[in-house]
mmCIF file of C-alpha atoms (C1' of nucleotides) in Angstrom:
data_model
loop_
_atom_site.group_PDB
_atom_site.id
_atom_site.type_symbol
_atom_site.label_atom_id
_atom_site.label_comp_id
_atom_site.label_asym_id
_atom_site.label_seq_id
_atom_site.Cartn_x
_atom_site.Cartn_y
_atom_site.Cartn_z
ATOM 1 C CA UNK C 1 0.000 0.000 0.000
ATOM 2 C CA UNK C 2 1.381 3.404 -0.585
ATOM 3 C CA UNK C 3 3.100 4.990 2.217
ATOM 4 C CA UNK C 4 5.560 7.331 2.265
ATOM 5 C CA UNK C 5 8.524 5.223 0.239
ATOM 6 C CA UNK C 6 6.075 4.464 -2.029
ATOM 7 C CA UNK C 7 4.383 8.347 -2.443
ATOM 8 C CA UNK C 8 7.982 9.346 -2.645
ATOM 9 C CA UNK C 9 8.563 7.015 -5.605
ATOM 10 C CA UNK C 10 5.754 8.068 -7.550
ATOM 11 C CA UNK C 11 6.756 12.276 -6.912
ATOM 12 C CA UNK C 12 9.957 11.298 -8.318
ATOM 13 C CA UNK C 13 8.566 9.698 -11.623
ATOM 14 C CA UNK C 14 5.912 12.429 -11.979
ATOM 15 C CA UNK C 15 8.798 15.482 -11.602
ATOM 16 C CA UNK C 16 10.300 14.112 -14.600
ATOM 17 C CA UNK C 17 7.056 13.935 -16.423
ATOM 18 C CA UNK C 18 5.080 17.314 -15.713
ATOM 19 C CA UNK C 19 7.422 19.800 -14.484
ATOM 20 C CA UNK C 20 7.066 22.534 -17.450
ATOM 21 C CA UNK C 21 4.334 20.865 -19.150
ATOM 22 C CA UNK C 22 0.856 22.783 -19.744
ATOM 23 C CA UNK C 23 -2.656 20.585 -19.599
ATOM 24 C CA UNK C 24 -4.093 20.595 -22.123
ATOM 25 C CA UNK C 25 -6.795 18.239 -21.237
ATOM 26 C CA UNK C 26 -9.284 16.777 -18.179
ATOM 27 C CA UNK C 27 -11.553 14.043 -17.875
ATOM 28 C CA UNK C 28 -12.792 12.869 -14.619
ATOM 29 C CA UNK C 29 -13.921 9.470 -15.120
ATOM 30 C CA UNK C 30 -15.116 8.616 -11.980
ATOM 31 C CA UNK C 31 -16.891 11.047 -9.230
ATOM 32 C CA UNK C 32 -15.325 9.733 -6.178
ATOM 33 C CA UNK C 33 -12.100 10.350 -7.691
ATOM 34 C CA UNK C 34 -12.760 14.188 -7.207
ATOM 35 C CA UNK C 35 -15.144 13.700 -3.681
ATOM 36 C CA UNK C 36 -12.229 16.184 -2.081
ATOM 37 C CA UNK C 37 -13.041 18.791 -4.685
ATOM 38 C CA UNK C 38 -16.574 20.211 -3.098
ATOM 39 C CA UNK C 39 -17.043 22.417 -6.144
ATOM 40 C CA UNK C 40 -17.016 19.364 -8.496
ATOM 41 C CA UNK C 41 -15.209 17.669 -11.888
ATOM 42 C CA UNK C 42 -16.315 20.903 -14.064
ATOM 43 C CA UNK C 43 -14.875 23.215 -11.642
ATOM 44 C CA UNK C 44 -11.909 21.078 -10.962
ATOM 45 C CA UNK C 45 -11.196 20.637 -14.930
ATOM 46 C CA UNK C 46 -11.421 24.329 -15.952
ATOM 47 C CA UNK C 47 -8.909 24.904 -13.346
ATOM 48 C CA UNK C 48 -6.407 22.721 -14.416
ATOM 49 C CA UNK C 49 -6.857 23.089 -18.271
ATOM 50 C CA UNK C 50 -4.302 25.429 -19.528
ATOM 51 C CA UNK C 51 -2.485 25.963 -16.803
ATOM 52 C CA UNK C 52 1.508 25.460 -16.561
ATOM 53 C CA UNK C 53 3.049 22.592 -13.669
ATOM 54 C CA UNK C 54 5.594 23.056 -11.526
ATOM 55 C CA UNK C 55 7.576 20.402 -9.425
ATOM 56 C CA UNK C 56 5.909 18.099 -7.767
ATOM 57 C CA UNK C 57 6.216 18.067 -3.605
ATOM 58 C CA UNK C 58 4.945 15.511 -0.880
ATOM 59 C CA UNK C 59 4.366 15.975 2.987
ATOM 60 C CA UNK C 60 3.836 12.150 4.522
ATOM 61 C CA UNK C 61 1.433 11.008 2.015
ATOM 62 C CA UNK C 62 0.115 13.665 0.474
ATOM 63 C CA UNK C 63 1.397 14.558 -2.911
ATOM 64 C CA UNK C 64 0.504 18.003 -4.734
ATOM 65 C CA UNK C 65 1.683 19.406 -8.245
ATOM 66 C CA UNK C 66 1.827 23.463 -7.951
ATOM 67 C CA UNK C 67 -0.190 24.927 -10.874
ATOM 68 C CA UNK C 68 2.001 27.883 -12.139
ATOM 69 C CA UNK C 69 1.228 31.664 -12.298
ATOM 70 C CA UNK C 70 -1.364 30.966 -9.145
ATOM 71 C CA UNK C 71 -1.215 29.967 -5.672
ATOM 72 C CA UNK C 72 -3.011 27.148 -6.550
ATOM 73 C CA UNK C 73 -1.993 22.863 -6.573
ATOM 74 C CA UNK C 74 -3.053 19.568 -7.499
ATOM 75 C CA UNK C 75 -3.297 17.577 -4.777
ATOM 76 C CA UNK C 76 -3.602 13.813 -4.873
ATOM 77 C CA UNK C 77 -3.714 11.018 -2.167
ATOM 78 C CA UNK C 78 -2.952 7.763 -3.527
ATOM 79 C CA UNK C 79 -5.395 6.316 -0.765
ATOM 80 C CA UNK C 80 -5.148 2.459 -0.133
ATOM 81 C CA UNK C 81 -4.664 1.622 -4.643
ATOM 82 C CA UNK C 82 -3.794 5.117 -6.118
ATOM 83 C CA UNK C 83 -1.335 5.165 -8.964
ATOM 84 C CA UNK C 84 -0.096 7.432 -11.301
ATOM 85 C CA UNK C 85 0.659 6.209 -15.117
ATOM 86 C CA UNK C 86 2.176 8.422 -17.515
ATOM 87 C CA UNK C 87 1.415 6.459 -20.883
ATOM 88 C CA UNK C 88 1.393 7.231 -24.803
ATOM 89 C CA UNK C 89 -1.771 8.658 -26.305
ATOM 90 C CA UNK C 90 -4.184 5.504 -26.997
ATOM 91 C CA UNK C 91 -3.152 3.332 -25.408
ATOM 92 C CA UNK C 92 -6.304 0.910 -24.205
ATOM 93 C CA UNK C 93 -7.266 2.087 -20.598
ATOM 94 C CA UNK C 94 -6.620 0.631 -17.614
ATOM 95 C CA UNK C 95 -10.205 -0.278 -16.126
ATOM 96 C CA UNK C 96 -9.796 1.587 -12.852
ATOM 97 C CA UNK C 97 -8.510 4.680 -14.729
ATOM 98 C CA UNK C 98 -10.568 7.085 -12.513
ATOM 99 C CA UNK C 99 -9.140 10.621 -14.072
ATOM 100 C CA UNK C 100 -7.144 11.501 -17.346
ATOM 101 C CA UNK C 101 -5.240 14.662 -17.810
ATOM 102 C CA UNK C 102 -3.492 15.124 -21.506
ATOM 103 C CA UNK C 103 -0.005 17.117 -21.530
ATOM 104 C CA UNK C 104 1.207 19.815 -23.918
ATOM 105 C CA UNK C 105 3.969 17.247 -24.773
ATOM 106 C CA UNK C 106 1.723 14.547 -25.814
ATOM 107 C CA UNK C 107 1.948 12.511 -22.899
ATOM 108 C CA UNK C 108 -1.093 11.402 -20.815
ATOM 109 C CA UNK C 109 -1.017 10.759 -17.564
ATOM 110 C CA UNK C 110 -3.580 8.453 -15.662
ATOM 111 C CA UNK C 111 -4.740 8.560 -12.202
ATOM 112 C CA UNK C 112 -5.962 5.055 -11.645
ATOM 113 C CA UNK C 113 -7.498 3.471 -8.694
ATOM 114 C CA UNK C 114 -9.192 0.239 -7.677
ATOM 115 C CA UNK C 115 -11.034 1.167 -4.750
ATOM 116 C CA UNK C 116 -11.026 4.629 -5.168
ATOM 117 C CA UNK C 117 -10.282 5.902 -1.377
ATOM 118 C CA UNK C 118 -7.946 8.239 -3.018
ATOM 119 C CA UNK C 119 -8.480 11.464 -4.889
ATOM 120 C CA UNK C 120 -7.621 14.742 -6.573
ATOM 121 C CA UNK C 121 -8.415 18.171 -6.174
ATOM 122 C CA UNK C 122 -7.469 21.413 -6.485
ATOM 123 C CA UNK C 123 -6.472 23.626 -3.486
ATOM 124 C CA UNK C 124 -5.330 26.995 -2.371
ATOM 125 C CA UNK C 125 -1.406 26.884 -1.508
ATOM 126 C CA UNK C 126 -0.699 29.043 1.979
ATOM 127 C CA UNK C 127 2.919 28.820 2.441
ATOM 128 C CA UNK C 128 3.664 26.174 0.322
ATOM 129 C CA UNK C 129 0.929 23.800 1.869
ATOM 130 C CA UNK C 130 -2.136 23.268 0.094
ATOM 131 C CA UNK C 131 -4.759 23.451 2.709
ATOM 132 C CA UNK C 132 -5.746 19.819 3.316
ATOM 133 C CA UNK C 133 -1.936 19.195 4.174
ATOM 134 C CA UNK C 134 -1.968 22.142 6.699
ATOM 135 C CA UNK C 135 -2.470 19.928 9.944
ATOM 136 C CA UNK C 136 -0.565 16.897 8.376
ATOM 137 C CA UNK C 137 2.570 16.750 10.435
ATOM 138 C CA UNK C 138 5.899 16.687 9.002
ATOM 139 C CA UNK C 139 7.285 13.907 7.755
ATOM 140 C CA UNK C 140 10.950 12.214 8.968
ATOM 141 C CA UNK C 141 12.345 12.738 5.065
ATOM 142 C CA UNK C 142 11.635 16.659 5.908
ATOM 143 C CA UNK C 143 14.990 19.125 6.524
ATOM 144 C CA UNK C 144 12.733 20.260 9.088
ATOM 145 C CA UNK C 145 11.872 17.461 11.124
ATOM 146 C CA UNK C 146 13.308 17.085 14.408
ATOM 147 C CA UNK C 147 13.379 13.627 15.711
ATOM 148 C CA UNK C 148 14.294 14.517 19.445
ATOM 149 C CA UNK C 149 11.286 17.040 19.475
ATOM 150 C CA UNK C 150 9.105 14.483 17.890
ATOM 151 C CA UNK C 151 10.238 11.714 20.278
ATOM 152 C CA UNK C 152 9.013 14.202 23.113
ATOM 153 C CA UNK C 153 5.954 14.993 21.843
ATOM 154 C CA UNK C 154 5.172 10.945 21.343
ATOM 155 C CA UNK C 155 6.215 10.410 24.939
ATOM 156 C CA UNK C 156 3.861 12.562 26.101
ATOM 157 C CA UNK C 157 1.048 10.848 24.253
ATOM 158 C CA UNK C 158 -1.336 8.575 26.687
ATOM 159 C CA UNK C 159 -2.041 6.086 24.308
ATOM 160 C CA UNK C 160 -0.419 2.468 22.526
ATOM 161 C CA UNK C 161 3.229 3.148 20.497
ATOM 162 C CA UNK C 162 1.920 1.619 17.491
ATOM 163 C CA UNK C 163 -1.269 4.236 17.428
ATOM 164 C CA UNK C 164 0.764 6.743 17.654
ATOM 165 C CA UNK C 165 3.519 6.573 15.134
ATOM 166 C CA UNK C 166 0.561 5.914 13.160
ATOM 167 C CA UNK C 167 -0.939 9.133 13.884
ATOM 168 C CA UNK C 168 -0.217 11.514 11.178
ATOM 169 C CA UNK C 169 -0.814 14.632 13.263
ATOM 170 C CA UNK C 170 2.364 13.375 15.346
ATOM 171 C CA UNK C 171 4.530 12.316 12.367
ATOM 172 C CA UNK C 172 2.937 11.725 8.892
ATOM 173 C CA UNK C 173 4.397 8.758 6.006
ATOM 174 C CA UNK C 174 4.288 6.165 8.221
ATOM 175 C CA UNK C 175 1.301 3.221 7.260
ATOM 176 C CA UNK C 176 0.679 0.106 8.696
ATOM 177 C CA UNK C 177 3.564 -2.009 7.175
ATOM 178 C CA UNK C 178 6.415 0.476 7.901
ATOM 179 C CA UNK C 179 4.632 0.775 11.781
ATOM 180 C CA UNK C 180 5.363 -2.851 11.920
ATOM 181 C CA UNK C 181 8.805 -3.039 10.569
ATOM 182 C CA UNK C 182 9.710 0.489 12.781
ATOM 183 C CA UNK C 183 8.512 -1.558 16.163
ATOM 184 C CA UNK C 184 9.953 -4.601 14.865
ATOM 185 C CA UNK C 185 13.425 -3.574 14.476
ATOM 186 C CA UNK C 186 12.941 -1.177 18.059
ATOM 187 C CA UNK C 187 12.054 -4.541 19.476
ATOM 188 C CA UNK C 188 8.809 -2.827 21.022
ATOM 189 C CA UNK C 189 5.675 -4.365 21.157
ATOM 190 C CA UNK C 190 2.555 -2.214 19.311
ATOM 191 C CA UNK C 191 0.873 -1.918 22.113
ATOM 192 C CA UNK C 192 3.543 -1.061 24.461
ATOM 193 C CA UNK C 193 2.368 2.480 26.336
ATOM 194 C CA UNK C 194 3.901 5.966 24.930
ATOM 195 C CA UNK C 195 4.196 7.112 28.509
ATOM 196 C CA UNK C 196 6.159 3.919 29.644
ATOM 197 C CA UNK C 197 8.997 4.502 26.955
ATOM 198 C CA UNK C 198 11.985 6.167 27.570
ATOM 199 C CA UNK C 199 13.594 9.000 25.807
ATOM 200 C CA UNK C 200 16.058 6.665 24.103
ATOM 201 C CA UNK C 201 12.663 3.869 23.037
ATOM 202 C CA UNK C 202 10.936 6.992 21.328
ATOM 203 C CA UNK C 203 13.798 8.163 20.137
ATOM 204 C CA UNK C 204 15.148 4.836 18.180
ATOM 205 C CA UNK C 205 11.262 4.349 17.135
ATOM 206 C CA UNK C 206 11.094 7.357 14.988
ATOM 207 C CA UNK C 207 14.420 7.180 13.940
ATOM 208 C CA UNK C 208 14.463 3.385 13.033
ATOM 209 C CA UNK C 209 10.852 4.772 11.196
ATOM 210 C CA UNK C 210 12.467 6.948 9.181
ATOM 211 C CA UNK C 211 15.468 4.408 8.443
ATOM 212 C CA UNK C 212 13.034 1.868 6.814
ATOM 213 C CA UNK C 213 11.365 3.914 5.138
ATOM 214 C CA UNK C 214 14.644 5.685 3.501
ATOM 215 C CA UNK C 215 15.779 1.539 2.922
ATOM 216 C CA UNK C 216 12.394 0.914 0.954
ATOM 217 C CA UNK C 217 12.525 4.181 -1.032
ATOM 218 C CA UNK C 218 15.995 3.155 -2.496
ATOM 219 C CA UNK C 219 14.089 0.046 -3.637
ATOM 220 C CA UNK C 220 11.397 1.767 -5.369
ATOM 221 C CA UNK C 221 8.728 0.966 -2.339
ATOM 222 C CA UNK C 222 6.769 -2.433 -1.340
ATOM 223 C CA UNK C 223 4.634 -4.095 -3.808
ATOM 224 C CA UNK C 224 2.593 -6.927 -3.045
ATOM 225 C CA UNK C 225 0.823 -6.885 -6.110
ATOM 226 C CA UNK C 226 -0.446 -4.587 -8.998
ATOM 227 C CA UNK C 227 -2.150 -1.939 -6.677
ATOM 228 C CA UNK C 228 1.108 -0.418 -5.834
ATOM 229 C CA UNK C 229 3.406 0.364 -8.824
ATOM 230 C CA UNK C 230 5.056 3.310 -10.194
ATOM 231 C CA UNK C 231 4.505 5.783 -12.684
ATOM 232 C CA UNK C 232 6.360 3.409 -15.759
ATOM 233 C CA UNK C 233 4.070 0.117 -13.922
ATOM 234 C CA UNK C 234 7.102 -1.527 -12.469
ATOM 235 C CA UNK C 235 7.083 -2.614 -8.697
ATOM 236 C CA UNK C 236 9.346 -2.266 -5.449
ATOM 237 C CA UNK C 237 11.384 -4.459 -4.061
ATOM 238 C CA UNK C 238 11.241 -3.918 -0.266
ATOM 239 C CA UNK C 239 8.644 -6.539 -0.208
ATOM 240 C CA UNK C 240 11.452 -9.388 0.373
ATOM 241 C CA UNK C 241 13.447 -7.348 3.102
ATOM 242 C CA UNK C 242 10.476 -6.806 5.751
ATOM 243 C CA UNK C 243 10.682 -8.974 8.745
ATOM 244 C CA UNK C 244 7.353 -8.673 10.254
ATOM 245 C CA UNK C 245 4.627 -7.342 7.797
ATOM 246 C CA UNK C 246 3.192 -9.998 5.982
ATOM 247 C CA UNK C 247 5.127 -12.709 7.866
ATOM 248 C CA UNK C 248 2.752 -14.276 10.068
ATOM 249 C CA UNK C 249 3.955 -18.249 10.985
ATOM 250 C CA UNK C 250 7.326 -17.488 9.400
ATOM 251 C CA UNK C 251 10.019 -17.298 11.699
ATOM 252 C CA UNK C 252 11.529 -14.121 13.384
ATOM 253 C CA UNK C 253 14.990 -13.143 11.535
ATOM 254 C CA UNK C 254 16.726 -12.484 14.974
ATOM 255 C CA UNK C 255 15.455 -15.399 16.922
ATOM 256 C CA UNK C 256 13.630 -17.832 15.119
ATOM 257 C CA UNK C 257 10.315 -17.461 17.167
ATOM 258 C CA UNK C 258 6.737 -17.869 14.422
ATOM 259 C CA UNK C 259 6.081 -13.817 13.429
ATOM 260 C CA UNK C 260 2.555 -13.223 15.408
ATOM 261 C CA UNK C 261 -0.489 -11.661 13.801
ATOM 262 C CA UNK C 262 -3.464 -9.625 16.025
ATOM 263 C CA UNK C 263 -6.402 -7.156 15.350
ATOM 264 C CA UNK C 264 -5.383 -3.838 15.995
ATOM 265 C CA UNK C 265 -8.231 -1.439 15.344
ATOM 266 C CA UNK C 266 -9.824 -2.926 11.933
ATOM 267 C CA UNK C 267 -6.459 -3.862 10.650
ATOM 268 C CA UNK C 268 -3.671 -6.261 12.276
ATOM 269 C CA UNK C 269 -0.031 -6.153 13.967
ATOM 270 C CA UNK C 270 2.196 -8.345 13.099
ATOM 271 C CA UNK C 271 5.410 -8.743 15.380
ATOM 272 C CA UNK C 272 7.936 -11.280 16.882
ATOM 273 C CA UNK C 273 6.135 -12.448 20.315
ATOM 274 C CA UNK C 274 9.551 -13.347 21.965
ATOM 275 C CA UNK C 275 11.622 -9.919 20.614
ATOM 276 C CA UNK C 276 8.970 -7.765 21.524
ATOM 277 C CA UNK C 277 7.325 -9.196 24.489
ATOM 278 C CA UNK C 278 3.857 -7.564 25.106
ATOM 279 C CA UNK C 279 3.612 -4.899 27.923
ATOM 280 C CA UNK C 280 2.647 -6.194 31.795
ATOM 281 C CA UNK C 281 -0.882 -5.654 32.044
ATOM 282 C CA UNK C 282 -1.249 -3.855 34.497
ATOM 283 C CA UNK C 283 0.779 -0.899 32.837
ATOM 284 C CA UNK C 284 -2.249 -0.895 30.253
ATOM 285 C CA UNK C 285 -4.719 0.170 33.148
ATOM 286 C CA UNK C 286 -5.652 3.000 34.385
ATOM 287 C CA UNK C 287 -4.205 4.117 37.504
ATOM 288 C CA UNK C 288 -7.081 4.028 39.396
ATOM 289 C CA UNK C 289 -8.414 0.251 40.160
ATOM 290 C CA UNK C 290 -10.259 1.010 43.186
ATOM 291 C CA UNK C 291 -13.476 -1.221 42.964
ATOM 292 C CA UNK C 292 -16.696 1.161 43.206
ATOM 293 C CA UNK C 293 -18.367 1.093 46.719
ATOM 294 C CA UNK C 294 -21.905 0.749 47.183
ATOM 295 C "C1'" DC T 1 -9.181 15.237 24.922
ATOM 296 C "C1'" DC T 2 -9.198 10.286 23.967
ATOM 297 C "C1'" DG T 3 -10.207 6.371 21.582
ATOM 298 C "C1'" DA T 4 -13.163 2.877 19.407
ATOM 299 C "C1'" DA T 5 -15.707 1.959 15.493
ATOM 300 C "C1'" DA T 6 -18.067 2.737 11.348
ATOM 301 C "C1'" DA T 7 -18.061 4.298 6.666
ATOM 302 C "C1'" DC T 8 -16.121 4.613 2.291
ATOM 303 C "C1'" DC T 9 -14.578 0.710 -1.900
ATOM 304 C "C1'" DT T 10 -13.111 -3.422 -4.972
ATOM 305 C "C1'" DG T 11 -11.363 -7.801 -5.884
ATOM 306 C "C1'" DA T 12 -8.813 -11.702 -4.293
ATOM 307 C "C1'" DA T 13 -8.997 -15.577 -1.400
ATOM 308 C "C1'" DC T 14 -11.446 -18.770 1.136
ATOM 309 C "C1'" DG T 15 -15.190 -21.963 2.980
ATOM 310 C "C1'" DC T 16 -19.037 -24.677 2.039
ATOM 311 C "C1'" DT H 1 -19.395 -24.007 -10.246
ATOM 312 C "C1'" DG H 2 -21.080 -20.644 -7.524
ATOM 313 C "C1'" DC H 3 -22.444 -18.226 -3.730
ATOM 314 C "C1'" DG H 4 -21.510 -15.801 0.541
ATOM 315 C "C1'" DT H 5 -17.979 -14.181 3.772
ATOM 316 C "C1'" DT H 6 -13.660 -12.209 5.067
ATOM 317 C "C1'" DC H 7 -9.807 -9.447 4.460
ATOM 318 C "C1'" DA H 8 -6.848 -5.469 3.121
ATOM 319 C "C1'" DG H 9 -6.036 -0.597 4.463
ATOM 320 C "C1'" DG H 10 -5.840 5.555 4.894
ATOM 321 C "C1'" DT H 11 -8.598 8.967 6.290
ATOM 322 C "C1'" DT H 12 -12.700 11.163 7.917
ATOM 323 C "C1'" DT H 13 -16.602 11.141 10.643
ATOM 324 C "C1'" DT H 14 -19.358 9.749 14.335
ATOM 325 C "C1'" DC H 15 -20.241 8.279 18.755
ATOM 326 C "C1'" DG H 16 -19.424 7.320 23.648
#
DNA sequence: CCGAAAACCTGAACGC
DNA sequence: TGCGTTCAGGTTTTCG
């Protein structure tokens, strides 16, 4: 699924591909694909047709193409099956192509997506940001991110580790395989307690976060099948260096023990049950256990 | 403020 | 073969 490796890919192939071209053209082939654009396809189309492109940026997730001469972007989230194809004129569509924009130089460039929680639209830019990104936090591949300020602000959470580096208000990229493989190599359990970890725990957390992630992007991203590929349609690699997503039964790569799967909110954790040993229970409660009197 | 859960989707995989 | 169920997951919204 796309995280922020795999959102990172995909700005990469696109800079090559729009910056200094014009569109020329907009069809919006799908409504949901535009469901973040209140004022609708029409509205979203006329303000994209004719207008130049400038280089593609990305905060966590989000990815936005500035529209030049405005303070204007397009901004796209690739959801759960977002892609971006840049193909030759013609060429037989894809049949989740959910929005087609044609380029001055010919190109066309596809935004296709099976399930269609992803989307585009077209925002005001305040500082750079286009205003759906405003209260996304920064991301660990930002100049600007400070790890020891983020490990403090994590700390003070009240809430489970896993939750939280999930929470894209505290630190935005990082999805639910990258979560894994963070805890995983930080040998912390997900639902160990943000208040329970020490400076040093929330510190190598993030920062083994943001190594993953930089491990995966240098691999083109995880693919575990067609939903995530880039803009030419070729896959990552990192699928065959993760040592917890996706590896329930198999054994752990430090110690042998069988990978562990559980429901965590309407997803699942996976993790080594010896490495990461869950937290004592009682650190889970609240402080007060006083039964009620009558 | 906090967190749990539902809602939004499609298609693959699975059980009977 | 075919039908129904489950699962996957990012974000927003709703509810307690």
């Amino acid at each position: 699924m796309p995280e922020l490796p795999e959102v990172e890919s995909v700005r990469r192939g696109l800079t090559d591909h729009l910056s200094g071209r014009t569109v020329t053209a907009v069809e919006i082939c799908h409504p949901r694909a535009v469901r973040r654009h209140p004022a609708g396809a029409a509205d979203l189309s006329a303000r994209l047709v004719g207008r130049g492109l400038g280089e593609p940026a990305r905060r966590g997730k989000y990815l936005w193409v500035p529209l030049v001469d405005d303070d204007e972007a397009l901004v796209a989230h690739l959801g759960m099956s977002g892609q971006f194809r840049i193909v030759d004129p013609g060429r037989p569509r894809h049949p989740h192509v959910r929005a087609v924009l044609a380029l001055s130089d010919g190109q066309v460039v596809w935004f296709v997506d099976q399930r269609t929680f992803g989307g585009l639209a077209v925002e005001p830019l305040r500082d750079g940001v286009p205003s759906s990104v405003a209260h996304i936090a920064l991301d660990p591949f930002d100049d600007r991110f400070d790890l020891a300020v983020t490990a403090d602000r994590l700390r003070r959470r009240r809430t489970e580790v896993k939750r939280a580096i999930l929470d894209q208000t505290l630190v935005s990229g990082v999805g639910n395989i990258y979560a894994d493989e963070a805890l995983w190599r930080s040998r912390l359990h997900p639902r160990r307690p943000t208040g329970g970890l020490t400076r040093a725990q929330a510190h190598t957390v993030l920062g083994h976060a943001r190594d993953v992630m930089t491990e995966a992007l240098a691999v083109g991203g995880t693919s575990f099948d067609a939903l995530y590929v880039n803009v030419n349609g070729d896959s990552g690699y990192f699928s065959r260096s993760l040592n917890a997503y996706g590896r329930e039964g198999e054994p752990c790569d430090r110690c042998g023990t069988p990978i562990r799967r559980e429901a965590f909110a309407n997803r699942s954790s996976t993790f080594c049950p010896r490495c990461q040993p869950a937290p004592r229970r009682s650190r889970r409660l609240p402080v007060a256990q006083t039964a009620p009197i009558e």
